[in-house]
Short mmCIF file of C-alpha atoms (C1' of nucleotides) in Angstrom, two decimals:
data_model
loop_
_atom_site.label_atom_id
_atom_site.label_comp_id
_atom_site.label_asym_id
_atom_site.label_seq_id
_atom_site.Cartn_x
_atom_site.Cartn_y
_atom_site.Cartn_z
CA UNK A 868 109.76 91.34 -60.98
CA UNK A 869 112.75 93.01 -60.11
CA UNK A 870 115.28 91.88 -56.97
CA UNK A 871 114.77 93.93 -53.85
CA UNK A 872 116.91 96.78 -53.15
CA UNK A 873 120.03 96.73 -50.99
CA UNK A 874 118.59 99.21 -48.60
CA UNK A 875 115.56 101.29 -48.49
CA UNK A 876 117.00 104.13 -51.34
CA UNK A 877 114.66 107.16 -49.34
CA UNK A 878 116.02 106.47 -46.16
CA UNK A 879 119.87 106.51 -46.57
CA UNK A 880 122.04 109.52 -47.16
CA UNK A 881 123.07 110.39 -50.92
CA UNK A 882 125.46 112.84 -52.25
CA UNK A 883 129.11 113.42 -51.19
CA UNK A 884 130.88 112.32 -47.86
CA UNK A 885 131.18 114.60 -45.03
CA UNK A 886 134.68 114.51 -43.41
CA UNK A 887 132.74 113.14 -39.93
CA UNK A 888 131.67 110.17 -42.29
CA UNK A 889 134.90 109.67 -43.59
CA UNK A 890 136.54 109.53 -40.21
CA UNK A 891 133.71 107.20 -38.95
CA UNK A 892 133.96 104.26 -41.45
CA UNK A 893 137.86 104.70 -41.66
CA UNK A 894 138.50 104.16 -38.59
CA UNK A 895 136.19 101.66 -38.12
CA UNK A 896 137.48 99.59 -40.87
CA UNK A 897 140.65 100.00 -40.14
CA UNK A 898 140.06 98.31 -36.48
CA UNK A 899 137.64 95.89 -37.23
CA UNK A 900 138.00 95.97 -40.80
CA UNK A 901 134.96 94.98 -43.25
CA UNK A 902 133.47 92.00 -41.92
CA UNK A 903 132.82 90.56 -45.27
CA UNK A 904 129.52 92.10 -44.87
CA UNK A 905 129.16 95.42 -46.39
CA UNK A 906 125.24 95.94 -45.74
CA UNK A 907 125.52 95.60 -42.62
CA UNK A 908 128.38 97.88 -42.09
CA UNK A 909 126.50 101.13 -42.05
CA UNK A 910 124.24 100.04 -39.03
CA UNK A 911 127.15 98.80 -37.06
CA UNK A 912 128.97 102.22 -37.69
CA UNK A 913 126.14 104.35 -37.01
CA UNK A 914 125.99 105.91 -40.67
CA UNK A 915 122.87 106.61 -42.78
CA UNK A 916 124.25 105.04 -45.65
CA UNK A 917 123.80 102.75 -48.26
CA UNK A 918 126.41 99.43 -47.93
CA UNK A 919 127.49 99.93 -51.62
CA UNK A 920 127.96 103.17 -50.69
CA UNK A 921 130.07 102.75 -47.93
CA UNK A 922 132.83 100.10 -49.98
CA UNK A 923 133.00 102.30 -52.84
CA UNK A 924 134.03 105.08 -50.43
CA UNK A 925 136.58 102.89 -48.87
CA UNK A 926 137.56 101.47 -52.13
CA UNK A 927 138.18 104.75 -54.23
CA UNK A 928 139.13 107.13 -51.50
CA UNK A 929 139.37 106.20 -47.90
CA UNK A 930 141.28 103.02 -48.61
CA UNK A 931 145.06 102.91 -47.78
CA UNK A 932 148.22 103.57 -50.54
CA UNK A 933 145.14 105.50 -53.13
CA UNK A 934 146.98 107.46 -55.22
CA UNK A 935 145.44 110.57 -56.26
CA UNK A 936 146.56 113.08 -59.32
CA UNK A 937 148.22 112.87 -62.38
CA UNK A 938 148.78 109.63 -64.20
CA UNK A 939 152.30 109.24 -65.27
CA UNK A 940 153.81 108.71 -68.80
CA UNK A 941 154.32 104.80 -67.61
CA UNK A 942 150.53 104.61 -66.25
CA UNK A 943 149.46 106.15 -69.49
CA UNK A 944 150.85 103.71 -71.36
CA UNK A 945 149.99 100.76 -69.32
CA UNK A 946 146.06 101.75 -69.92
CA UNK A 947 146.56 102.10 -73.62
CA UNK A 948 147.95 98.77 -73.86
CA UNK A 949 145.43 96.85 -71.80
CA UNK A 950 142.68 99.19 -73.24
CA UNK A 951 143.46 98.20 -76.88
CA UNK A 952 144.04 94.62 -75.70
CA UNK A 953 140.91 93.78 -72.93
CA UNK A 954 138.67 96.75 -74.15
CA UNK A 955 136.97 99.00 -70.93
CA UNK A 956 137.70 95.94 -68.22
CA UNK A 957 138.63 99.02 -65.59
CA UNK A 958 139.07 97.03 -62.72
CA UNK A 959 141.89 94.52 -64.32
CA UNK A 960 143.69 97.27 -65.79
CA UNK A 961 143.63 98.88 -62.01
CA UNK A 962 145.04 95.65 -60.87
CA UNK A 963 147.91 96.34 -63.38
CA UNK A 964 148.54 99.91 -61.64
CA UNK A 965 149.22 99.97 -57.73
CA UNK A 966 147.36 102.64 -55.81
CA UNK A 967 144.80 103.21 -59.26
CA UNK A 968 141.36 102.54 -58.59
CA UNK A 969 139.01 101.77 -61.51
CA UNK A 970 136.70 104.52 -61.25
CA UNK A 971 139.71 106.97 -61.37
CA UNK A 972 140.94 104.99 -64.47
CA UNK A 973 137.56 104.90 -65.97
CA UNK A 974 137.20 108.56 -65.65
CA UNK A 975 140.47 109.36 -66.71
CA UNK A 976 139.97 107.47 -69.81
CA UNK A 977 137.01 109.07 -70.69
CA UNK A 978 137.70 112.76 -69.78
CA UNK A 979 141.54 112.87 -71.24
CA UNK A 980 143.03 110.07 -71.70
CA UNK A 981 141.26 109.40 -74.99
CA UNK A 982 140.69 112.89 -75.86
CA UNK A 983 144.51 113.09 -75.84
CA UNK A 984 144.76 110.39 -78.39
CA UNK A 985 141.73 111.78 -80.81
CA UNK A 986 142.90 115.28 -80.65
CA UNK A 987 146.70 114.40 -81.91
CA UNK A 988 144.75 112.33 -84.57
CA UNK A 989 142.63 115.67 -85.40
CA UNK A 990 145.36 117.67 -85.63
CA UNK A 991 147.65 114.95 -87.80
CA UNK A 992 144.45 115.11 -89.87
CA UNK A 993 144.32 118.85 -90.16
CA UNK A 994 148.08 118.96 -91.41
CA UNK A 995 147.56 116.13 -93.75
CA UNK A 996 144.07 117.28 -94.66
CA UNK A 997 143.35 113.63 -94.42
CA UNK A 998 138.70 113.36 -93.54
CA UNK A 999 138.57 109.76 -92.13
CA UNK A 1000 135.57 109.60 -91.30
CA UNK A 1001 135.94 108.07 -87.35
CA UNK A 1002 138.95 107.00 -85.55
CA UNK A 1003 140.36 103.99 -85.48
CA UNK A 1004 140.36 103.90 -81.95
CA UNK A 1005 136.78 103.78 -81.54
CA UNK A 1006 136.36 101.05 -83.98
CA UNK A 1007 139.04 99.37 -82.51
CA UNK A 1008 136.67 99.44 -79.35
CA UNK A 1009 133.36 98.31 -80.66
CA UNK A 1010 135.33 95.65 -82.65
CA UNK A 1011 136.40 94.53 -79.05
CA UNK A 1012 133.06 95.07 -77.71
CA UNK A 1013 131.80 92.82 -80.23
CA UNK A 1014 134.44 90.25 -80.05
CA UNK A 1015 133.89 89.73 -76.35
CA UNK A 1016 130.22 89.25 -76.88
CA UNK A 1017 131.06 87.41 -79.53
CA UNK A 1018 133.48 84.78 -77.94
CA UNK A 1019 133.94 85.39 -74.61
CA UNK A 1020 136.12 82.28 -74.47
CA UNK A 1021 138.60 82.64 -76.86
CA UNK A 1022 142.18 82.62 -75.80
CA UNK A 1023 143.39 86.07 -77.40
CA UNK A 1024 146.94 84.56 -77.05
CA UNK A 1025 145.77 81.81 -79.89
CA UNK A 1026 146.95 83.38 -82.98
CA UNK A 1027 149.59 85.53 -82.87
CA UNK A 1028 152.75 83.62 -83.37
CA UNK A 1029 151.38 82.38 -86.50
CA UNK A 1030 153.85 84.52 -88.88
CA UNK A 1031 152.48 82.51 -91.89
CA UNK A 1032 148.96 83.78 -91.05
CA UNK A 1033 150.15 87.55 -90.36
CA UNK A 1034 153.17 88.42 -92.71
CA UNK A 1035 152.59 91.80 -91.63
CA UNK A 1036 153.12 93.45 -88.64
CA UNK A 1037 150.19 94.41 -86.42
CA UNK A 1038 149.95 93.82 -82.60
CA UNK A 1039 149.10 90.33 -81.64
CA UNK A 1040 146.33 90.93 -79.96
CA UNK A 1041 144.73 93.17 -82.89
CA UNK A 1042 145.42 90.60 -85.36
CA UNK A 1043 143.97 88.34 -82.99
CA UNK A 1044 140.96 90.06 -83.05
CA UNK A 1045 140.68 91.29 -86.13
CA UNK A 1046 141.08 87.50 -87.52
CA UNK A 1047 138.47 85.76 -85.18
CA UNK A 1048 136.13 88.65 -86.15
CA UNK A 1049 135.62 87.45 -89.63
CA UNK A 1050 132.13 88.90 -89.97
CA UNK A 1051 132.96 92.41 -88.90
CA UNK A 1052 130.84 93.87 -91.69
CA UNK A 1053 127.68 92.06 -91.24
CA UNK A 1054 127.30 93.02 -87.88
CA UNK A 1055 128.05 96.67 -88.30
CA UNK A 1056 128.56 97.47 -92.09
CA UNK A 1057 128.40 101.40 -91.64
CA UNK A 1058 131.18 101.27 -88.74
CA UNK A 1059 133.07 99.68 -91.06
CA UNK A 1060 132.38 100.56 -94.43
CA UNK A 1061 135.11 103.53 -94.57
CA UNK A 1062 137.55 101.28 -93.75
CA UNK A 1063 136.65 99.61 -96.85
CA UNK A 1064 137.05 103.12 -98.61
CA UNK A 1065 140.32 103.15 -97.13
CA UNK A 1066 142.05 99.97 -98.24
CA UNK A 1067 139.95 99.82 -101.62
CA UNK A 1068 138.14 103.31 -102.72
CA UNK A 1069 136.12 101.82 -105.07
CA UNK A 1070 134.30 99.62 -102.43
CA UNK A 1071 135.02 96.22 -104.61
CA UNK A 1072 136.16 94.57 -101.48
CA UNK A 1073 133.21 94.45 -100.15
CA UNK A 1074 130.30 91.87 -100.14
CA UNK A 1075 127.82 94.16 -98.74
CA UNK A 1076 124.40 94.77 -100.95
CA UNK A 1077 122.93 97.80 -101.94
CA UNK A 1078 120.86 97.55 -98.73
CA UNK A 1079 124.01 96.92 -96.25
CA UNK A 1080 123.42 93.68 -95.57
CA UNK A 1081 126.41 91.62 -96.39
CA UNK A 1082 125.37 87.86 -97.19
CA UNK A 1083 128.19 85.87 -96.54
CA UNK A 1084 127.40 85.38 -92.84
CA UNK A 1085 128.07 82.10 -92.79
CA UNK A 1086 131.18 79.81 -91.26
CA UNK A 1087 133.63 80.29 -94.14
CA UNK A 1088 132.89 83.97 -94.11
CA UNK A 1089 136.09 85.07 -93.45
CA UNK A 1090 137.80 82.62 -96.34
CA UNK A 1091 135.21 83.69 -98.33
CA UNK A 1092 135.30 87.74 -97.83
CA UNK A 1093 138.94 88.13 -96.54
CA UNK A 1094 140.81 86.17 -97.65
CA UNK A 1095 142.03 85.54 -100.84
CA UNK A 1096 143.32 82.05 -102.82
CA UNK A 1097 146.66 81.97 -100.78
CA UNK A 1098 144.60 82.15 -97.18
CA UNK A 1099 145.50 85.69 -96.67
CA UNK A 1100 142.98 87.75 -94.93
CA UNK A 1101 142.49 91.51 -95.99
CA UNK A 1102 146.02 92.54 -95.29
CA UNK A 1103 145.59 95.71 -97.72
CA UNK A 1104 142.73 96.19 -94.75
CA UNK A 1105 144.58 95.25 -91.96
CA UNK A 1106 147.80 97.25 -92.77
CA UNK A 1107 145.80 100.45 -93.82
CA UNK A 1108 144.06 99.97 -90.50
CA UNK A 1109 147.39 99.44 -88.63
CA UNK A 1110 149.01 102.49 -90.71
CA UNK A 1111 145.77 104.38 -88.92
CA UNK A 1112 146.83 103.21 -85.44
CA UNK A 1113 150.23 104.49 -85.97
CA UNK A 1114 150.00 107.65 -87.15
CA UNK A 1115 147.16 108.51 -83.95
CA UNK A 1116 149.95 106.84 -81.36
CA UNK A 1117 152.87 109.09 -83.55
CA UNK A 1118 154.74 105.92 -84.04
CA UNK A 1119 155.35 106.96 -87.53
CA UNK A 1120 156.10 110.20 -87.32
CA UNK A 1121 158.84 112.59 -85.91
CA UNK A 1122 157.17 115.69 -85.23
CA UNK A 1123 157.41 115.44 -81.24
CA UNK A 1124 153.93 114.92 -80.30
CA UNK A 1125 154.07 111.40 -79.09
CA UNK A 1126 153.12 112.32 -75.77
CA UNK A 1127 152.77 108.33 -74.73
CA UNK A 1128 156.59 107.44 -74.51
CA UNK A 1129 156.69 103.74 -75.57
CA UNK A 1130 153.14 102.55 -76.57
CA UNK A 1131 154.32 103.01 -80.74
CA UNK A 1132 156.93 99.68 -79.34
CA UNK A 1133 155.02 96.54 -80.16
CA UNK A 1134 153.20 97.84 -83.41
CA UNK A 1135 156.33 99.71 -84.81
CA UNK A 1136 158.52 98.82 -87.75
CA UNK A 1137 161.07 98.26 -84.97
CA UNK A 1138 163.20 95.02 -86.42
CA UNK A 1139 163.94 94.11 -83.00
CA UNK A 1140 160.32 93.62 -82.07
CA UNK A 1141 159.32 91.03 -85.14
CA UNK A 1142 159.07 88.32 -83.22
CA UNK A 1143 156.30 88.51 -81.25
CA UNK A 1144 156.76 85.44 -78.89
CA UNK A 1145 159.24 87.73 -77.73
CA UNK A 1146 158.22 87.65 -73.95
CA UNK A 1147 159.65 91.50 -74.29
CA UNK A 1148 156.74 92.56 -75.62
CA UNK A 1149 154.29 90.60 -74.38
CA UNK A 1150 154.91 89.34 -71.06
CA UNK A 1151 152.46 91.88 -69.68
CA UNK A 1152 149.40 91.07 -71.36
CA UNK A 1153 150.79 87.41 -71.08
CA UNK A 1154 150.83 87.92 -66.96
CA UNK A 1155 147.90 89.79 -67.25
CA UNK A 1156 145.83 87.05 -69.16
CA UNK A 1157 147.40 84.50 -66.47
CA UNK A 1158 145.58 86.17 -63.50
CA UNK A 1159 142.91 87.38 -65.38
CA UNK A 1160 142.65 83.49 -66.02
CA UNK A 1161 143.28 82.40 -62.90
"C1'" DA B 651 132.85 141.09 -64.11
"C1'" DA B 652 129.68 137.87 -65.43
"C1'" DA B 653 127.52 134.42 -68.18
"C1'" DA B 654 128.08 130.26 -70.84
"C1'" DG B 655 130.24 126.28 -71.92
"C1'" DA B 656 133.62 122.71 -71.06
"C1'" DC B 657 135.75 119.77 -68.06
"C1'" DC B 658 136.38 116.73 -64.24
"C1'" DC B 659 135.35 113.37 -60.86
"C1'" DA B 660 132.75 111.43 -56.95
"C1'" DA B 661 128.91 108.92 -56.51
"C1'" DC B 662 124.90 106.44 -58.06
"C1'" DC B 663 122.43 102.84 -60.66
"C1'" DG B 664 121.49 98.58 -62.48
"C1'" DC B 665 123.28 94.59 -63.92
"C1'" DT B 666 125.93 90.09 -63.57
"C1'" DC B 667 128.69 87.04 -60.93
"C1'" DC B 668 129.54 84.22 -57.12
"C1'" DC B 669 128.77 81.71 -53.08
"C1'" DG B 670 126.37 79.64 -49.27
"C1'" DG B 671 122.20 77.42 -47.69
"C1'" DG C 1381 120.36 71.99 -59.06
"C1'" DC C 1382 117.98 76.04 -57.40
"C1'" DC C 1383 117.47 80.27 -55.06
"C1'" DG C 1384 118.51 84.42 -52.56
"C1'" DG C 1385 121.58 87.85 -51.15
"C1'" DG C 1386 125.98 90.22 -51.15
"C1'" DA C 1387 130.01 91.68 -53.88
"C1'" DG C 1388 131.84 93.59 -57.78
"C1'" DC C 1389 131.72 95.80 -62.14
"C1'" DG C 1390 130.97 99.18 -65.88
"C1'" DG C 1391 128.07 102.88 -67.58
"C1'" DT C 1392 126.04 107.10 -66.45
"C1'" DT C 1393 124.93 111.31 -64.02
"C1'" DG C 1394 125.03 115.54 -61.22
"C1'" DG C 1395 127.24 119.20 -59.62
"C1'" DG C 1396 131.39 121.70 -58.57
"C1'" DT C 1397 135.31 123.98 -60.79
"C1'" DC C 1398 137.78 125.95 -64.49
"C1'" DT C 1399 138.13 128.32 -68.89
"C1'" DT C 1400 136.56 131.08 -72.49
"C1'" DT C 1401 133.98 134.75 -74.47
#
DNA sequence: AAAAGACCCAACCGCTCCCGG
DNA sequence: GCCGGGAGCGGTTGGGTCTTT
């Protein structure tokens, strides 16, 4: 038994706005403004429209100080970083850009922001004949995907001043992540498994049966499948999959495609940037986790 | 010039969250 | 504490526009 609708679907106006119905809730929102009540804001105004219809007009085009057009170098870089670090959470990452709505990020994500990024890492991978087999940044999203299902509670600032844990360099919040998601390859051994190829060809890393199934899903699985005697977890894995992220960002590499000014900064071999308390680097996500928190 | 395919984006849908009664 | 309804969110879709063949 599903809830009941917000308004009777065959009765209400779908499809684009007309100008006349732009003019009529703008104005009236701007005088009276919402009300708090946006179901009932279509019947006050006159329009045949649904309520959620009506605030996501306002909200992604009528609304005041929208900015419209091409994202900017900065804005580009901004979405990277919270992508990478909060995963496809459009409507804090619009908080982080003035005048950005999250539909327009969301779309501009998905139609070129991220085709960008995989077609530099195509064409690095056509001039190093390199065939991995799916890009990083994809598995660096279902790894967040899963991580937030996972444990939606962790603090991802927990873990990444912990040098002695992560002699290499990686961003925090990857390492982060990457640590707390110990059992990576049990939940998704094929996503994974050429990441295995990468850091040991010969598959001996890994746990997994002939079947896929890895057995060691239990609470010491990540002592017990990444990391070795010294409490080191997978760093030929972790590094390989960091070398990955820099070569599709062009942090390592001087040929003039790194259209993203900046976003190579915090995962670079930069010595300036080793310390990664360094509120220089981090006091975005820092501010961001703060309100996100708040 | 026209057809086909690719791209883009506004809008919709369904779900969860949150709050007041 | 429970329930119902509105708000907000993220994924998806439909159709207009642009590009390529």
């Amino acid at each position: 038994m599903g809830r009941a609708p917000c308004c009777d679907k065959t009765k209400v106006k779908k499809g684009p706005w007309s100008p006349e119905e732009d003019a009529k809730l703008k104005s009236y929102i701007e005088k009276y403004g919402t009300g708090g009540n946006w179901i009932a804001l279509p019947q006050k105004i006159g329009l045949n429209r649904c309520g959620k219809s009506c605030r996501l007009r306002w909200l992604n085009y009528l609304r005041p100080n929208i900015k419209h057009g091409d994202f900017t170098a900065e804005e580009d870089n901004i979405i990277l970083n919270l992508y990478i670090s909060i995963g496809s959470r459009w409507s804090i990452i619009a908080a982080q850009l003035p005048g950005r709505t999250d539909n327009d990020i969301k779309n501009y994500w998905n139609t070129r922001l991220k085709k960008k990024l995989l077609g530099k890492r195509r064409q690095q991978e056509d001039l190093n004949g390199s065939t991995l087999s799916s890009s990083a940044l994809e598995r660096l999203q279902l790894h967040m995907q899963l991580q937030c299902q996972q444990q939606p509670q962790q603090n991802p600032l927990s873990l990444f001043n912990n040098q002695t844990l992560w002699p290499h360099k990686l961003h925090p919040f990857l390492q982060d992540r990457l640590i707390q998601h110990n059992d990576f390859q049990t939940i998704n051994p094929i996503q994974f498994e050429d990441l295995d190829q990468i850091s040991s060809p010969n598959g001996s890393a890994s746990s997994e049966t002939s079947n896929g199934v890895d057995n060691n899903n239990d609470d010491n699985n990540m002592m017990s499948t990444n990391m070795d005697s010294n409490g080191y977890m997978g760093m030929e894995r972790i590094s390989s999959f960091q070398a990955e992220l820099d070569q599709l960002l062009g942090g390592n590499d001087n040929s003039g495609v790194n259209e993203i000014e900046g976003i190579s900064g915090w995962w670079s071999n930069d010595s300036k940037s080793t310390n990664w308390d360094a509120s220089t680097n981090l006091q975005t996500e820092s501010a961001l986790y703060q309100n996100y928190a708040n």
